[in-house]
CSV table of C-alpha atoms and ligand atoms in Angstrom, one decimal:
chain,number,residue,atom,x,y,z
A,51,MET,CA,-30.4,14.7,-159.5
A,52,LYS,CA,-33.1,11.5,-159.9
A,53,THR,CA,-36.8,12.1,-159.4
A,54,VAL,CA,-38.7,9.6,-156.6
A,55,PHE,CA,-42.7,9.8,-156.8
A,56,SER,CA,-44.8,7.2,-154.2
A,57,GLY,CA,-48.2,7.7,-152.6
A,58,VAL,CA,-50.6,6.4,-150.4
A,59,GLN,CA,-54.6,6.6,-150.3
A,60,PRO,CA,-56.1,8.2,-147.5
A,61,SER,CA,-58.8,4.9,-147.5
A,62,GLY,CA,-58.7,4.0,-144.0
A,63,ASN,CA,-55.6,3.8,-141.3
A,64,LEU,CA,-52.4,2.9,-142.4
A,65,THR,CA,-51.3,-0.5,-141.8
A,66,ILE,CA,-47.5,-2.1,-141.3
A,67,GLY,CA,-48.2,-3.5,-144.7
A,68,ASN,CA,-48.1,0.3,-146.1
A,69,TYR,CA,-45.2,1.1,-143.7
A,70,LEU,CA,-43.2,-1.7,-144.6
A,71,GLY,CA,-44.2,-1.8,-148.4
A,72,ALA,CA,-44.0,1.8,-148.7
A,73,ILE,CA,-43.4,4.6,-146.3
A,74,ARG,CA,-40.7,3.1,-143.9
A,75,ASN,CA,-38.4,3.3,-147.8
A,76,PHE,CA,-39.2,6.9,-148.0
A,77,VAL,CA,-36.8,8.1,-145.3
A,78,GLU,CA,-33.5,6.4,-147.0
A,79,LEU,CA,-34.8,7.7,-150.5
A,80,GLN,CA,-34.9,11.5,-149.4
A,81,HIS,CA,-31.2,11.6,-149.1
A,82,ASP,CA,-30.5,10.8,-152.5
A,83,TYR,CA,-33.2,11.6,-154.8
A,84,ALA,CA,-35.6,14.5,-155.3
A,85,CYS,CA,-38.9,13.1,-153.6
A,86,ASN,CA,-42.5,13.7,-153.9
A,87,PHE,CA,-44.3,11.7,-151.4
A,88,VAL,CA,-48.1,12.4,-152.0
A,89,VAL,CA,-51.2,11.6,-150.1
A,90,VAL,CA,-53.2,10.5,-153.2
A,91,ASP,CA,-56.8,11.6,-152.3
A,92,LEU,CA,-58.3,11.8,-155.6
A,93,HIS,CA,-57.4,7.9,-155.8
A,94,ALA,CA,-59.3,7.3,-152.6
A,95,ILE,CA,-62.6,8.6,-154.1
A,96,THR,CA,-62.4,5.6,-156.6
A,97,VAL,CA,-64.5,3.9,-153.9
A,98,PRO,CA,-67.0,5.9,-151.7
A,99,GLN,CA,-65.7,7.9,-148.9
A,100,ASP,CA,-67.3,9.4,-146.1
A,101,PRO,CA,-66.1,13.2,-146.2
A,102,ALA,CA,-65.2,13.7,-142.6
A,103,ALA,CA,-63.4,10.4,-142.6
A,104,LEU,CA,-61.6,11.2,-145.6
A,105,ARG,CA,-60.3,14.7,-144.3
A,106,GLU,CA,-59.3,12.9,-141.3
A,107,GLN,CA,-57.4,10.6,-143.0
A,108,SER,CA,-55.6,12.5,-145.2
A,109,GLU,CA,-54.3,14.8,-142.6
A,110,SER,CA,-53.5,11.5,-140.5
A,111,VAL,CA,-51.5,9.9,-143.5
A,112,ALA,CA,-49.5,13.3,-144.0
A,113,SER,CA,-48.5,13.4,-140.5
A,114,LEU,CA,-47.4,9.8,-140.6
A,115,TYR,CA,-45.0,10.5,-143.3
A,116,VAL,CA,-43.5,13.3,-141.0
A,117,ALA,CA,-43.7,10.8,-138.0
A,118,VAL,CA,-41.7,8.1,-139.8
A,119,GLY,CA,-39.0,10.4,-140.6
A,120,VAL,CA,-39.7,12.0,-144.0
A,121,ASP,CA,-38.2,15.7,-143.9
A,122,PRO,CA,-40.2,18.3,-145.4
A,123,GLN,CA,-37.3,20.3,-146.4
A,124,LYS,CA,-36.1,17.3,-148.3
A,125,ALA,CA,-38.9,16.0,-149.8
A,126,ASN,CA,-42.2,17.4,-151.0
A,127,ILE,CA,-45.3,16.3,-148.7
A,128,TYR,CA,-48.8,17.2,-150.4
A,129,MET,CA,-52.4,16.4,-151.2
A,130,GLN,CA,-52.8,15.2,-154.8
A,131,SER,CA,-55.8,17.4,-155.0
A,132,HIS,CA,-53.8,20.5,-154.4
A,133,VAL,CA,-51.9,20.0,-157.5
A,134,PRO,CA,-54.5,20.1,-160.2
A,135,GLN,CA,-51.8,18.8,-163.1
A,136,HIS,CA,-52.2,15.4,-161.9
A,137,ALA,CA,-56.1,15.3,-162.7
A,138,GLU,CA,-55.4,17.0,-165.9
A,139,LEU,CA,-52.5,14.6,-167.1
A,140,GLY,CA,-54.5,11.7,-165.7
A,141,TRP,CA,-57.1,12.7,-168.5
A,142,LEU,CA,-54.4,13.0,-171.3
A,143,LEU,CA,-52.9,9.6,-170.2
A,144,THR,CA,-56.5,8.0,-170.3
A,145,THR,CA,-56.7,8.7,-174.0
A,146,LEU,CA,-53.8,6.6,-174.5
A,147,THR,CA,-54.4,3.6,-172.0
A,148,SER,CA,-56.6,1.0,-173.8
A,149,MET,CA,-59.6,-0.5,-172.3
A,150,GLY,CA,-57.8,-4.1,-172.6
A,151,GLU,CA,-55.1,-3.1,-170.1
A,152,LEU,CA,-57.1,-1.6,-167.9
A,153,GLU,CA,-59.5,-4.7,-167.6
A,154,ARG,CA,-56.4,-6.8,-166.8
A,155,MET,CA,-55.3,-4.9,-164.0
A,156,THR,CA,-55.9,-7.7,-161.0
A,157,GLN,CA,-56.8,-4.8,-158.2
A,158,PHE,CA,-59.8,-3.6,-160.3
A,159,LYS,CA,-60.5,-7.1,-160.5
A,160,ASP,CA,-60.3,-7.8,-156.7
A,161,LYS,CA,-62.3,-4.6,-155.7
A,162,SER,CA,-65.1,-4.9,-158.3
A,163,SER,CA,-65.8,-8.2,-157.8
A,164,GLY,CA,-68.9,-9.1,-156.2
A,165,LYS,CA,-69.8,-5.4,-156.6
A,166,GLU,CA,-73.5,-4.8,-157.9
A,167,SER,CA,-72.0,-1.0,-159.3
A,168,VAL,CA,-68.4,-0.4,-159.9
A,169,GLY,CA,-67.4,3.3,-160.6
A,170,ALA,CA,-65.8,4.4,-163.8
A,171,GLY,CA,-63.1,6.1,-161.5
A,172,LEU,CA,-61.9,2.8,-160.1
A,173,PHE,CA,-61.5,1.8,-163.9
A,174,VAL,CA,-59.6,4.2,-164.7
A,175,TYR,CA,-57.5,4.8,-161.6
A,176,PRO,CA,-54.4,3.1,-163.2
A,177,SER,CA,-53.9,5.9,-165.9
A,178,LEU,CA,-54.3,8.5,-162.9
A,179,MET,CA,-51.5,6.8,-161.3
A,180,ALA,CA,-49.2,6.9,-164.2
A,181,ALA,CA,-50.0,10.7,-164.3
A,182,ASP,CA,-49.0,11.2,-161.1
A,183,ILE,CA,-45.6,9.4,-161.7
A,184,LEU,CA,-44.7,11.1,-165.0
A,185,LEU,CA,-45.8,14.1,-164.1
A,186,PHE,CA,-42.5,14.6,-162.5
A,187,ASN,CA,-40.5,12.6,-164.9
A,188,THR,CA,-39.9,10.3,-162.1
A,189,ASP,CA,-36.8,7.5,-162.3
A,190,LEU,CA,-37.7,5.5,-159.1
A,191,VAL,CA,-41.1,4.5,-157.7
A,192,PRO,CA,-41.1,2.9,-154.2
A,193,VAL,CA,-44.2,0.4,-154.2
A,194,GLY,CA,-45.0,-2.9,-152.6
A,195,GLU,CA,-45.6,-5.9,-154.7
A,196,ASP,CA,-49.6,-5.4,-155.3
A,197,GLN,CA,-48.7,-2.1,-156.9
A,198,LYS,CA,-46.4,-3.8,-159.4
A,199,GLN,CA,-48.6,-4.1,-162.2
A,200,HIS,CA,-49.7,-0.3,-162.1
A,201,LEU,CA,-46.6,0.4,-162.5
A,202,GLU,CA,-45.9,-1.6,-165.5
A,203,LEU,CA,-48.6,0.3,-167.5
A,204,ALA,CA,-47.0,3.5,-166.5
A,205,ARG,CA,-43.7,2.1,-168.1
A,206,ASP,CA,-46.1,1.1,-171.0
A,207,ILE,CA,-47.7,4.6,-171.2
A,208,ALA,CA,-44.7,6.7,-171.2
A,209,GLY,CA,-43.3,4.4,-173.8
A,210,ARG,CA,-46.4,4.9,-175.8
A,211,PHE,CA,-46.2,8.5,-175.4
A,212,ASN,CA,-42.5,8.7,-176.3
A,213,HIS,CA,-42.9,6.7,-179.4
A,214,ARG,CA,-46.0,8.7,-180.5
A,215,TYR,CA,-44.5,12.3,-179.7
A,216,GLY,CA,-40.9,12.0,-179.5
A,217,GLU,CA,-38.9,11.0,-176.3
A,218,PHE,CA,-39.9,13.0,-173.4
A,219,PHE,CA,-40.7,10.9,-170.3
A,220,HIS,CA,-38.0,8.6,-168.0
A,221,ILE,CA,-39.1,5.1,-167.9
A,222,PRO,CA,-39.7,4.6,-164.1
A,223,GLU,CA,-38.2,1.9,-162.4
A,224,GLY,CA,-39.9,0.2,-159.3
A,225,TYR,CA,-38.1,0.3,-156.0
A,226,THR,CA,-39.6,-2.6,-154.0
A,227,PRO,CA,-38.1,-4.0,-150.9
A,228,LYS,CA,-37.1,-8.0,-151.1
A,229,VAL,CA,-38.8,-8.8,-148.0
A,230,GLY,CA,-42.0,-6.7,-146.5
A,231,ALA,CA,-43.1,-5.9,-150.1
A,232,ARG,CA,-46.2,-8.1,-149.7
A,233,ILE,CA,-47.4,-8.4,-146.1
A,234,MET,CA,-50.4,-10.8,-145.5
A,235,SER,CA,-53.7,-10.6,-143.5
A,236,LEU,CA,-53.5,-12.0,-140.1
A,237,ASP,CA,-56.6,-13.8,-140.2
A,238,ASP,CA,-56.1,-15.2,-144.0
A,239,ALA,CA,-52.3,-15.5,-145.5
A,240,SER,CA,-53.7,-15.6,-149.1
A,241,LYS,CA,-54.8,-12.0,-149.1
A,242,LYS,CA,-52.8,-9.3,-148.8
A,243,MET,CA,-52.8,-7.0,-145.6
A,244,SER,CA,-55.4,-3.9,-146.4
A,245,LYS,CA,-56.4,-0.7,-144.8
A,246,SER,CA,-59.8,-1.0,-146.3
A,247,ASN,CA,-60.4,-5.3,-145.4
A,248,PRO,CA,-63.6,-4.7,-143.2
A,249,ASN,CA,-62.3,-7.1,-140.6
A,250,GLU,CA,-60.3,-5.2,-138.1
A,251,GLY,CA,-58.4,-8.0,-137.0
A,252,SER,CA,-56.8,-8.8,-140.0
A,253,ARG,CA,-54.5,-5.8,-139.7
A,254,ILE,CA,-52.2,-4.0,-137.6
A,255,ASN,CA,-52.5,-0.4,-137.9
A,256,MET,CA,-49.5,2.1,-137.8
A,257,LEU,CA,-51.4,3.8,-134.8
A,258,ASP,CA,-53.3,0.7,-133.0
A,259,ALA,CA,-52.3,1.2,-129.0
A,260,PRO,CA,-50.1,-1.1,-127.7
A,261,ASP,CA,-52.9,-3.8,-126.3
A,262,VAL,CA,-54.3,-3.5,-129.3
A,263,ILE,CA,-51.5,-5.0,-131.2
A,264,ARG,CA,-50.6,-7.7,-128.8
A,265,LYS,CA,-54.6,-8.8,-128.7
A,266,LYS,CA,-54.5,-8.8,-132.6
A,267,ILE,CA,-51.2,-10.9,-132.9
A,268,SER,CA,-52.5,-13.3,-130.0
A,269,ARG,CA,-55.4,-14.0,-132.3
A,270,ALA,CA,-53.7,-14.0,-135.7
A,271,THR,CA,-54.4,-17.3,-137.2
A,272,THR,CA,-51.9,-19.9,-137.5
A,273,ASP,CA,-51.7,-23.6,-138.4
A,274,SER,CA,-52.2,-26.5,-136.1
A,275,GLY,CA,-48.3,-27.4,-136.3
A,276,LYS,CA,-46.0,-26.3,-133.3
A,277,GLU,CA,-42.9,-25.1,-135.6
A,278,VAL,CA,-41.8,-21.7,-136.0
A,279,ARG,CA,-40.5,-22.5,-139.3
A,280,TYR,CA,-40.4,-20.2,-142.6
A,281,ASP,CA,-42.4,-21.9,-145.2
A,282,PRO,CA,-44.7,-20.1,-146.8
A,283,ALA,CA,-46.3,-23.0,-149.2
A,284,ALA,CA,-47.2,-25.3,-146.0
A,285,LYS,CA,-47.2,-22.7,-143.4
A,286,PRO,CA,-48.4,-19.4,-145.0
A,287,GLU,CA,-49.5,-17.7,-142.0
A,288,VAL,CA,-46.6,-18.2,-139.4
A,289,SER,CA,-44.3,-17.1,-142.4
A,290,ASN,CA,-46.0,-13.9,-142.6
A,291,LEU,CA,-45.8,-13.5,-138.8
A,292,ILE,CA,-42.0,-14.6,-139.4
A,293,SER,CA,-41.5,-11.7,-142.0
A,294,ILE,CA,-42.8,-9.2,-139.8
A,295,TYR,CA,-40.7,-10.0,-137.0
A,296,SER,CA,-37.7,-10.2,-139.4
A,297,GLU,CA,-38.7,-6.7,-140.7
A,298,PHE,CA,-39.2,-5.1,-137.5
A,299,SER,CA,-36.4,-6.6,-135.7
A,300,GLY,CA,-33.3,-6.7,-138.4
A,301,LEU,CA,-33.0,-10.3,-138.1
A,302,SER,CA,-32.9,-12.5,-140.9
A,303,ILE,CA,-35.3,-15.2,-141.5
A,304,ALA,CA,-33.2,-17.9,-140.4
A,305,GLU,CA,-32.1,-16.1,-137.0
A,306,VAL,CA,-35.5,-15.5,-136.2
A,307,GLU,CA,-36.3,-19.6,-137.0
A,308,GLN,CA,-33.1,-20.1,-135.0
A,309,ARG,CA,-34.5,-18.1,-131.6
A,310,TYR,CA,-37.4,-19.9,-131.4
A,311,GLU,CA,-36.3,-23.8,-132.5
A,312,GLY,CA,-38.1,-25.7,-129.9
A,313,GLN,CA,-40.7,-23.5,-128.8
A,314,MET,CA,-44.4,-23.2,-129.2
A,315,TYR,CA,-46.3,-20.3,-131.2
A,316,GLY,CA,-47.3,-18.6,-128.0
A,317,PRO,CA,-43.8,-17.1,-126.9
A,318,PHE,CA,-43.0,-16.5,-130.4
A,319,LYS,CA,-46.1,-14.2,-131.1
A,320,LYS,CA,-45.6,-12.6,-127.8
A,321,GLU,CA,-42.2,-11.4,-128.5
A,322,LEU,CA,-43.5,-10.6,-131.7
A,323,ALA,CA,-45.9,-8.1,-130.6
A,324,GLU,CA,-43.4,-6.4,-128.4
A,325,VAL,CA,-40.8,-6.1,-131.3
A,326,VAL,CA,-43.4,-4.5,-133.3
A,327,VAL,CA,-44.7,-2.2,-130.5
A,328,SER,CA,-41.1,-1.2,-129.8
A,329,VAL,CA,-40.8,0.3,-133.5
A,330,LEU,CA,-44.4,1.8,-133.9
A,331,GLU,CA,-44.2,3.6,-130.2
A,332,PRO,CA,-42.2,6.3,-131.1
A,333,ILE,CA,-43.8,7.1,-134.3
A,334,GLN,CA,-46.8,7.1,-132.5
A,335,GLN,CA,-45.7,9.6,-130.0
A,336,ARG,CA,-44.0,11.8,-132.9
A,337,TYR,CA,-47.3,11.6,-135.0
A,338,HIS,CA,-49.6,12.8,-131.8
A,339,GLU,CA,-46.8,16.1,-131.4
A,340,ILE,CA,-47.6,16.8,-134.9
A,341,ARG,CA,-50.9,16.4,-135.0
A,342,LYS,CA,-51.4,18.4,-131.8
A,343,SER,CA,-49.1,21.6,-133.3
A,344,GLY,CA,-51.2,21.7,-136.3
A,345,GLU,CA,-47.9,22.2,-138.4
A,346,ILE,CA,-49.0,19.7,-141.0
A,347,HIS,CA,-51.2,22.3,-142.9
A,348,GLU,CA,-48.2,24.5,-143.6
A,349,ILE,CA,-45.7,21.3,-144.4
A,350,LEU,CA,-48.2,20.5,-147.0
A,351,ARG,CA,-48.7,23.9,-148.3
A,352,GLN,CA,-45.1,24.6,-149.0
A,353,GLY,CA,-44.9,21.1,-150.5
A,354,ALA,CA,-47.8,21.6,-153.2
A,355,ASP,CA,-46.3,25.1,-153.8
A,356,ARG,CA,-42.9,23.9,-154.9
A,357,ALA,CA,-44.7,20.2,-157.0
A,358,ARG,CA,-46.8,22.3,-158.6
A,359,GLU,CA,-43.9,24.6,-160.3
A,360,THR,CA,-42.4,21.5,-161.6
A,361,ALA,CA,-45.6,20.3,-162.6
A,362,GLU,CA,-46.9,23.4,-164.6
A,363,ARG,CA,-43.5,23.4,-166.3
A,364,ASN,CA,-43.9,19.8,-167.2
A,365,LEU,CA,-47.4,19.5,-168.2
A,366,LYS,CA,-46.7,22.7,-170.7
A,367,LEU,CA,-44.3,20.6,-172.5
A,368,ILE,CA,-46.6,17.7,-172.6
A,369,TYR,CA,-49.7,19.4,-174.2
A,370,GLU,CA,-47.2,21.4,-176.9
A,371,ARG,CA,-46.0,18.0,-177.6
A,372,MET,CA,-49.6,16.8,-178.4
A,373,GLY,CA,-50.3,19.4,-180.4
A,374,PHE,CA,-52.6,21.7,-178.4
A,375,ILE,CA,-52.4,25.4,-178.7
A,376,PRO,CA,-50.3,27.2,-176.0
A,377,LYS,CA,-51.9,29.4,-174.0
A,378,ALA,CA,-51.5,33.4,-175.2
B,616,LIG,N1,-50.0,-5.5,-147.4
B,616,LIG,C1,-48.8,-4.9,-148.1
B,616,LIG,N2,-47.7,-5.5,-148.0
B,616,LIG,C2,-46.5,-4.3,-148.4
B,616,LIG,N3,-46.9,-3.3,-149.0
B,616,LIG,C3,-48.4,-3.0,-148.8
B,616,LIG,N4,-48.9,-2.0,-149.3
B,616,LIG,C4,-50.1,-1.6,-149.3
B,616,LIG,N5,-50.6,-3.1,-148.8
B,616,LIG,C5,-49.1,-3.7,-148.8
B,616,LIG,C6,-48.1,-0.7,-150.5
B,616,LIG,O1,-48.5,0.8,-149.6
B,616,LIG,C7,-48.5,1.5,-150.5
B,616,LIG,C8,-49.6,2.5,-150.5
B,616,LIG,O2,-51.0,1.8,-150.9
B,616,LIG,P1,-52.3,2.4,-151.5
B,616,LIG,O3,-52.7,3.2,-150.3
B,616,LIG,O4,-51.8,3.3,-152.7
B,616,LIG,O5,-53.0,1.3,-151.9
B,616,LIG,P2,-53.0,0.0,-152.0
B,616,LIG,O6,-51.9,-0.9,-152.4
B,616,LIG,O7,-54.2,-0.7,-152.5
B,616,LIG,O8,-53.3,-0.8,-150.0
B,616,LIG,P3,-53.9,-0.9,-149.2
B,616,LIG,O9,-53.6,-1.0,-148.1
B,616,LIG,O10,-54.6,-2.4,-149.7
B,616,LIG,O11,-55.5,0.2,-149.4
B,616,LIG,P4,-56.7,0.1,-149.8
B,616,LIG,O12,-57.4,-1.3,-149.1
B,616,LIG,O13,-57.4,1.1,-149.9
B,616,LIG,O14,-56.7,-0.6,-151.1
B,616,LIG,C9,-48.3,0.8,-152.0
B,616,LIG,O15,-47.0,1.0,-152.4
B,616,LIG,C10,-48.7,-0.3,-151.8
B,616,LIG,O16,-47.8,-1.1,-152.6
């Protein structure tokens, strides 16, 4: 069976960008692949995190995986920090990564721009992400478009390792949905929707109450025109809302345009809010049940135990290839 790896950072409340670009796809993939769906807490600390908030967000992300329909019996759901081989391989692969490669990462440029002090972890984080993927000899990585450059680096590092130490790693492929791979901010369609954006109105969180979703969508930026028409260059904000509508309703972009032909933004936005609420409400209900039951801790323990077994086996082989003396 081929292997899938994907992770989400517990760096805030998950947005519908995280949902459409990544975790919604986990559910389909779990039937055909050996899946590891991880809460990548070691990545979250590449920017400062409040300890209590990190704990809460970590449990929240793991519970959301289950609430959207990931089956813990089929897929390994676990915390990255519970499988220390991630960090170990991260170090090994950092030594195979060049400064130039890391300097070219646009996410590093975005997240560090304008900051007086930037942690070294933020700079080397793509090597840790490569380790996450390669630790399981992953074949397929479901990611949104923003992560494609990091995945490309993981592929390069895998190729470099194979060239230097002999064929070992599979070269992982990305699995990016055609639409929904890049959901933009509600206040500025030139930026992706992001859970760490300080403007709460820029995003819809998966756990936002229905009235909050309605309010955020009604306030979403639109151009001064009237037509509900998909044209990302001329009408980026409206086009982003049409994409969200299409993704949540299952209608094609053309069908959404047709439905609102001759209508103004008001009715379109109102119905968009209802479409989003109708998908998120049952997920939220399941989420609250999972949190109340406390079952997530056992799910995380079992997921980490299974993942650690494979990780230990693979890491031992990697150390050997690199010339380390095996433990007696
Ligand atoms: N706006 C988006 N549209 C589509 N996919 C998205 N993803 C993130 N934002 C969008 C996908 O969600 C997965 C998890 O991402 P992550 O938590 O590892 O970090 P990120 O890509 O940096 O996401 P955020 O929400 O912007 O987090 P912060 O603000 O903490 O940096 C990935 O597969 C990503 O592609």
